[in-house]
């Protein structure tokens, strides 16, 4: 399965922070925002990833992540010269997907939970069309909303409805089969000239191949696209890390945990960061792993 991180857009809700740089490069406590969606794809077993961003931000993302080889990944980049909707990622990334299954995640979404890796793997294995996720929220009118029947089956999808039929918001993470590029190619842009992800999901729903997976109370989801939500996410990450002694979305640790790189490689990546607390943590985890600490001793809460 291929992965796409959509890190484009102008980040107008975060201005003036985003005048000079992509919002996905903004810090969420101790690491760049993009580390969080990247770690989710890695935990799902995805190693071939395309980052889509603005042309002016391409050099910065390349400087941050390189080609991904240091993490056992293959990271490529593509430019989206102007925002044209979430589903435009499938057109920009058509050469990357090349008829394979694809996972799309928005670059400003944060997911966290002990059951998340298992849930992701099960969703990939049983996928036969598209998988979208549902998360209960207090203000569903701000999001795409999923309606389910008494048996828990998906029956409708609405985009920011005034009167939501449920409180199940659809987060910015989706899994698709090999037909997503063809479905996107036939879409009609909205009145704003954008390709809406809701239209892609509805197309799968009409085919009877759209499945909703409920994230449940054990998974936290945050959209970090506003000043308030960015601060809230940073506070959440700080509190979890301080209480549990782990670091969320530590991509070096995730790479080692998933077997993408060896403990020695992980240790070297930590050493490159000198005396920073983050670098020290990476080296410490690599030391534990190399001394025979079983993988099960590592939290799935990565």
GROMACS .gro file of C-alpha atoms in nm:
model
  302
    1UNK     CA    1   0.000   0.000   0.000
    2UNK     CA    2   0.120   0.350  -0.087
    3UNK     CA    3   0.083   0.646   0.147
    4UNK     CA    4   0.012   1.013   0.083
    5UNK     CA    5   0.046   1.299   0.331
    6UNK     CA    6  -0.137   1.609   0.212
    7UNK     CA    7   0.063   1.898   0.354
    8UNK     CA    8  -0.045   2.170   0.114
    9UNK     CA    9  -0.278   2.464   0.158
   10UNK     CA   10  -0.209   2.816   0.271
   11UNK     CA   11  -0.281   2.761   0.640
   12UNK     CA   12  -0.487   3.080   0.656
   13UNK     CA   13  -0.635   2.990   0.994
   14UNK     CA   14  -0.284   2.987   1.142
   15UNK     CA   15  -0.161   3.315   0.997
   16UNK     CA   16   0.074   3.487   1.065
   17UNK     CA   17   0.254   3.164   1.162
   18UNK     CA   18   0.213   3.034   0.808
   19UNK     CA   19   0.322   3.341   0.612
   20UNK     CA   20   0.673   3.202   0.569
   21UNK     CA   21   0.632   2.825   0.615
   22UNK     CA   22   0.384   2.539   0.587
   23UNK     CA   23   0.162   2.480   0.889
   24UNK     CA   24   0.272   2.115   0.882
   25UNK     CA   25   0.616   2.237   0.988
   26UNK     CA   26   0.479   2.415   1.294
   27UNK     CA   27   0.582   2.256   1.626
   28UNK     CA   28   0.336   2.040   1.816
   29UNK     CA   29   0.519   2.048   2.148
   30UNK     CA   30   0.857   1.890   2.067
   31UNK     CA   31   0.840   1.790   1.701
   32UNK     CA   32   0.712   1.916   1.366
   33UNK     CA   33   0.343   1.862   1.300
   34UNK     CA   34   0.411   1.633   1.003
   35UNK     CA   35   0.578   1.375   1.232
   36UNK     CA   36   0.235   1.279   1.367
   37UNK     CA   37   0.067   1.173   1.040
   38UNK     CA   38   0.395   1.024   0.916
   39UNK     CA   39   0.417   0.801   1.223
   40UNK     CA   40   0.060   0.681   1.167
   41UNK     CA   41   0.140   0.567   0.814
   42UNK     CA   42   0.454   0.395   0.941
   43UNK     CA   43   0.255   0.213   1.210
   44UNK     CA   44   0.014   0.097   0.940
   45UNK     CA   45   0.308  -0.076   0.769
   46UNK     CA   46   0.342   0.180   0.489
   47UNK     CA   47   0.695   0.261   0.377
   48UNK     CA   48   0.641   0.423   0.035
   49UNK     CA   49   0.511   0.774   0.105
   50UNK     CA   50   0.444   1.086  -0.102
   51UNK     CA   51   0.438   1.429   0.065
   52UNK     CA   52   0.228   1.683  -0.127
   53UNK     CA   53   0.292   2.046  -0.039
   54UNK     CA   54   0.331   2.396  -0.181
   55UNK     CA   55   0.619   2.448  -0.427
   56UNK     CA   56   0.787   2.696  -0.192
   57UNK     CA   57   0.784   2.444   0.094
   58UNK     CA   58   0.932   2.150  -0.095
   59UNK     CA   59   1.297   2.230  -0.006
   60UNK     CA   60   1.215   2.256   0.364
   61UNK     CA   61   1.035   1.921   0.375
   62UNK     CA   62   1.322   1.761   0.185
   63UNK     CA   63   1.568   1.908   0.436
   64UNK     CA   64   1.358   1.770   0.723
   65UNK     CA   65   1.281   1.419   0.595
   66UNK     CA   66   1.523   1.369   0.304
   67UNK     CA   67   1.431   1.064   0.094
   68UNK     CA   68   1.332   0.868   0.405
   69UNK     CA   69   1.615   0.618   0.368
   70UNK     CA   70   1.740   0.688   0.720
   71UNK     CA   71   1.403   0.561   0.848
   72UNK     CA   72   1.379   0.263   0.615
   73UNK     CA   73   1.126   0.453   0.404
   74UNK     CA   74   1.096   0.581   0.051
   75UNK     CA   75   0.970   0.941   0.072
   76UNK     CA   76   0.901   1.136  -0.243
   77UNK     CA   77   0.756   1.484  -0.294
   78UNK     CA   78   0.508   1.656  -0.524
   79UNK     CA   79   0.393   2.015  -0.554
   80UNK     CA   80   0.034   2.138  -0.534
   81UNK     CA   81   0.054   2.492  -0.668
   82UNK     CA   82  -0.279   2.595  -0.513
   83UNK     CA   83  -0.540   2.433  -0.286
   84UNK     CA   84  -0.786   2.233  -0.497
   85UNK     CA   85  -0.949   2.013  -0.237
   86UNK     CA   86  -0.838   1.703  -0.049
   87UNK     CA   87  -0.923   1.466  -0.334
   88UNK     CA   88  -0.685   1.655  -0.563
   89UNK     CA   89  -0.413   1.457  -0.384
   90UNK     CA   90  -0.508   1.154  -0.595
   91UNK     CA   91  -0.452   1.347  -0.916
   92UNK     CA   92  -0.127   1.504  -0.800
   93UNK     CA   93  -0.014   1.166  -0.667
   94UNK     CA   94  -0.139   0.951  -0.959
   95UNK     CA   95   0.213   0.847  -1.062
   96UNK     CA   96   0.292   0.759  -0.702
   97UNK     CA   97  -0.016   0.540  -0.655
   98UNK     CA   98   0.015   0.363  -0.992
   99UNK     CA   99  -0.290   0.147  -0.946
  100UNK     CA  100  -0.203   0.030  -0.594
  101UNK     CA  101  -0.399   0.062  -0.272
  102UNK     CA  102  -0.350   0.397  -0.106
  103UNK     CA  103  -0.376   0.558   0.236
  104UNK     CA  104  -0.433   0.933   0.252
  105UNK     CA  105  -0.379   1.130   0.571
  106UNK     CA  106  -0.397   1.505   0.624
  107UNK     CA  107  -0.077   1.664   0.745
  108UNK     CA  108  -0.243   1.852   1.032
  109UNK     CA  109  -0.421   1.554   1.191
  110UNK     CA  110  -0.297   1.389   1.511
  111UNK     CA  111  -0.406   1.039   1.615
  112UNK     CA  112  -0.307   0.865   1.937
  113UNK     CA  113  -0.419   0.549   2.112
  114UNK     CA  114  -0.296   0.211   2.232
  115UNK     CA  115  -0.529   0.026   1.995
  116UNK     CA  116  -0.447   0.239   1.692
  117UNK     CA  117  -0.175   0.021   1.529
  118UNK     CA  118  -0.390  -0.293   1.554
  119UNK     CA  119  -0.693  -0.108   1.421
  120UNK     CA  120  -0.495   0.023   1.125
  121UNK     CA  121  -0.357  -0.320   1.033
  122UNK     CA  122  -0.699  -0.483   1.051
  123UNK     CA  123  -0.849  -0.208   0.837
  124UNK     CA  124  -0.584  -0.258   0.569
  125UNK     CA  125  -0.621  -0.636   0.566
  126UNK     CA  126  -0.999  -0.645   0.529
  127UNK     CA  127  -1.034  -0.349   0.293
  128UNK     CA  128  -1.237  -0.418  -0.021
  129UNK     CA  129  -1.320  -0.065  -0.133
  130UNK     CA  130  -1.253   0.224   0.099
  131UNK     CA  131  -1.224   0.255   0.475
  132UNK     CA  132  -1.311   0.577   0.650
  133UNK     CA  133  -1.308   0.636   1.022
  134UNK     CA  134  -1.561   0.777   1.263
  135UNK     CA  135  -1.488   0.968   1.582
  136UNK     CA  136  -1.744   1.110   1.822
  137UNK     CA  137  -1.725   1.487   1.860
  138UNK     CA  138  -1.927   1.756   2.034
  139UNK     CA  139  -1.948   1.982   1.727
  140UNK     CA  140  -2.004   1.756   1.422
  141UNK     CA  141  -2.130   2.044   1.208
  142UNK     CA  142  -1.765   2.149   1.161
  143UNK     CA  143  -1.673   1.823   0.987
  144UNK     CA  144  -1.779   1.562   0.739
  145UNK     CA  145  -2.033   1.350   0.922
  146UNK     CA  146  -2.111   0.979   0.890
  147UNK     CA  147  -2.459   0.841   0.950
  148UNK     CA  148  -2.498   0.476   1.045
  149UNK     CA  149  -2.799   0.247   1.073
  150UNK     CA  150  -2.892   0.045   1.386
  151UNK     CA  151  -2.655  -0.231   1.270
  152UNK     CA  152  -2.363   0.010   1.251
  153UNK     CA  153  -2.352   0.017   0.871
  154UNK     CA  154  -2.266   0.338   0.690
  155UNK     CA  155  -2.571   0.487   0.515
  156UNK     CA  156  -2.482   0.849   0.438
  157UNK     CA  157  -2.202   1.107   0.440
  158UNK     CA  158  -2.260   1.481   0.474
  159UNK     CA  159  -2.009   1.763   0.455
  160UNK     CA  160  -2.042   2.014   0.742
  161UNK     CA  161  -2.421   1.976   0.776
  162UNK     CA  162  -2.621   2.239   0.961
  163UNK     CA  163  -2.823   1.964   1.126
  164UNK     CA  164  -2.595   1.662   1.162
  165UNK     CA  165  -2.763   1.321   1.163
  166UNK     CA  166  -2.501   1.190   1.405
  167UNK     CA  167  -2.205   1.306   1.609
  168UNK     CA  168  -1.961   1.084   1.415
  169UNK     CA  169  -1.709   1.312   1.247
  170UNK     CA  170  -1.488   1.172   0.970
  171UNK     CA  171  -1.120   1.241   1.049
  172UNK     CA  172  -0.860   1.314   0.782
  173UNK     CA  173  -0.741   0.957   0.731
  174UNK     CA  174  -0.870   0.723   0.460
  175UNK     CA  175  -0.775   0.391   0.299
  176UNK     CA  176  -0.864   0.321  -0.064
  177UNK     CA  177  -0.844   0.033  -0.307
  178UNK     CA  178  -0.689   0.045  -0.654
  179UNK     CA  179  -0.985   0.230  -0.810
  180UNK     CA  180  -0.947   0.560  -0.627
  181UNK     CA  181  -0.759   0.733  -0.909
  182UNK     CA  182  -1.026   0.634  -1.161
  183UNK     CA  183  -1.306   0.752  -0.932
  184UNK     CA  184  -1.132   1.085  -0.870
  185UNK     CA  185  -1.072   1.135  -1.241
  186UNK     CA  186  -1.447   1.132  -1.303
  187UNK     CA  187  -1.534   1.381  -1.029
  188UNK     CA  188  -1.682   1.721  -1.105
  189UNK     CA  189  -1.516   2.003  -0.907
  190UNK     CA  190  -1.729   2.193  -0.660
  191UNK     CA  191  -1.842   2.552  -0.710
  192UNK     CA  192  -1.513   2.655  -0.548
  193UNK     CA  193  -1.320   2.454  -0.805
  194UNK     CA  194  -1.218   2.190  -0.552
  195UNK     CA  195  -1.229   1.811  -0.561
  196UNK     CA  196  -1.410   1.710  -0.245
  197UNK     CA  197  -1.308   1.400  -0.053
  198UNK     CA  198  -1.673   1.360   0.048
  199UNK     CA  199  -1.760   1.299  -0.318
  200UNK     CA  200  -1.499   1.022  -0.337
  201UNK     CA  201  -1.638   0.859  -0.024
  202UNK     CA  202  -1.994   0.885  -0.155
  203UNK     CA  203  -1.890   0.718  -0.481
  204UNK     CA  204  -1.764   0.419  -0.283
  205UNK     CA  205  -2.079   0.426  -0.070
  206UNK     CA  206  -2.295   0.406  -0.383
  207UNK     CA  207  -2.090   0.107  -0.496
  208UNK     CA  208  -2.153  -0.057  -0.160
  209UNK     CA  209  -1.783  -0.077  -0.081
  210UNK     CA  210  -1.740   0.199   0.179
  211UNK     CA  211  -1.681   0.080   0.535
  212UNK     CA  212  -1.684   0.292   0.847
  213UNK     CA  213  -1.447   0.197   1.130
  214UNK     CA  214  -1.531   0.350   1.464
  215UNK     CA  215  -1.216   0.476   1.633
  216UNK     CA  216  -1.375   0.449   1.975
  217UNK     CA  217  -1.300   0.624   2.302
  218UNK     CA  218  -0.952   0.477   2.325
  219UNK     CA  219  -0.824   0.685   2.033
  220UNK     CA  220  -0.766   1.059   2.043
  221UNK     CA  221  -0.799   1.259   1.724
  222UNK     CA  222  -0.708   1.625   1.686
  223UNK     CA  223  -0.716   1.861   1.390
  224UNK     CA  224  -0.435   2.109   1.459
  225UNK     CA  225  -0.535   2.368   1.201
  226UNK     CA  226  -0.618   2.657   1.435
  227UNK     CA  227  -0.422   2.843   1.701
  228UNK     CA  228  -0.640   2.701   1.978
  229UNK     CA  229  -0.626   2.342   1.851
  230UNK     CA  230  -0.250   2.370   1.794
  231UNK     CA  231  -0.202   2.478   2.155
  232UNK     CA  232  -0.440   2.207   2.276
  233UNK     CA  233  -0.252   1.940   2.080
  234UNK     CA  234   0.084   2.055   2.216
  235UNK     CA  235  -0.049   2.043   2.572
  236UNK     CA  236  -0.194   1.697   2.514
  237UNK     CA  237   0.136   1.564   2.378
  238UNK     CA  238   0.331   1.719   2.664
  239UNK     CA  239   0.101   1.572   2.928
  240UNK     CA  240   0.098   1.219   2.781
  241UNK     CA  241   0.474   1.215   2.737
  242UNK     CA  242   0.546   1.343   3.086
  243UNK     CA  243   0.307   1.100   3.251
  244UNK     CA  244   0.404   0.789   3.055
  245UNK     CA  245   0.772   0.854   2.987
  246UNK     CA  246   0.730   0.799   2.612
  247UNK     CA  247   0.739   1.029   2.311
  248UNK     CA  248   0.446   1.032   2.074
  249UNK     CA  249   0.521   1.014   1.702
  250UNK     CA  250   0.894   0.958   1.753
  251UNK     CA  251   0.955   0.847   1.395
  252UNK     CA  252   1.299   0.704   1.470
  253UNK     CA  253   1.160   0.480   1.743
  254UNK     CA  254   0.863   0.381   1.525
  255UNK     CA  255   1.101   0.285   1.243
  256UNK     CA  256   1.299   0.064   1.480
  257UNK     CA  257   0.985  -0.081   1.639
  258UNK     CA  258   0.848  -0.173   1.296
  259UNK     CA  259   1.175  -0.332   1.187
  260UNK     CA  260   1.247  -0.071   0.920
  261UNK     CA  261   1.587   0.010   1.072
  262UNK     CA  262   1.822  -0.160   1.317
  263UNK     CA  263   1.880  -0.037   1.674
  264UNK     CA  264   2.229   0.084   1.579
  265UNK     CA  265   2.079   0.297   1.303
  266UNK     CA  266   1.823   0.436   1.543
  267UNK     CA  267   2.095   0.519   1.797
  268UNK     CA  268   2.295   0.701   1.530
  269UNK     CA  269   1.992   0.913   1.438
  270UNK     CA  270   1.955   1.011   1.802
  271UNK     CA  271   2.325   1.092   1.832
  272UNK     CA  272   2.295   1.332   1.536
  273UNK     CA  273   2.061   1.544   1.748
  274UNK     CA  274   2.327   1.595   2.012
  275UNK     CA  275   2.216   1.671   2.363
  276UNK     CA  276   1.853   1.756   2.283
  277UNK     CA  277   1.603   1.569   2.505
  278UNK     CA  278   1.449   1.420   2.191
  279UNK     CA  279   1.784   1.288   2.069
  280UNK     CA  280   1.864   1.149   2.414
  281UNK     CA  281   1.531   0.966   2.416
  282UNK     CA  282   1.599   0.811   2.075
  283UNK     CA  283   1.939   0.684   2.190
  284UNK     CA  284   1.791   0.548   2.512
  285UNK     CA  285   1.521   0.352   2.330
  286UNK     CA  286   1.777   0.213   2.087
  287UNK     CA  287   1.997   0.100   2.375
  288UNK     CA  288   1.706  -0.080   2.541
  289UNK     CA  289   1.609  -0.250   2.217
  290UNK     CA  290   1.962  -0.363   2.135
  291UNK     CA  291   2.007  -0.521   2.481
  292UNK     CA  292   1.732  -0.770   2.414
  293UNK     CA  293   1.423  -0.581   2.525
  294UNK     CA  294   1.139  -0.761   2.343
  295UNK     CA  295   0.927  -0.561   2.097
  296UNK     CA  296   0.620  -0.632   2.308
  297UNK     CA  297   0.773  -0.424   2.584
  298UNK     CA  298   0.740  -0.121   2.362
  299UNK     CA  299   0.406   0.050   2.385
  300UNK     CA  300   0.186   0.044   2.077
  301UNK     CA  301   0.125   0.404   2.180
  302UNK     CA  302   0.395   0.531   1.946
   0.00000   0.00000   0.00000
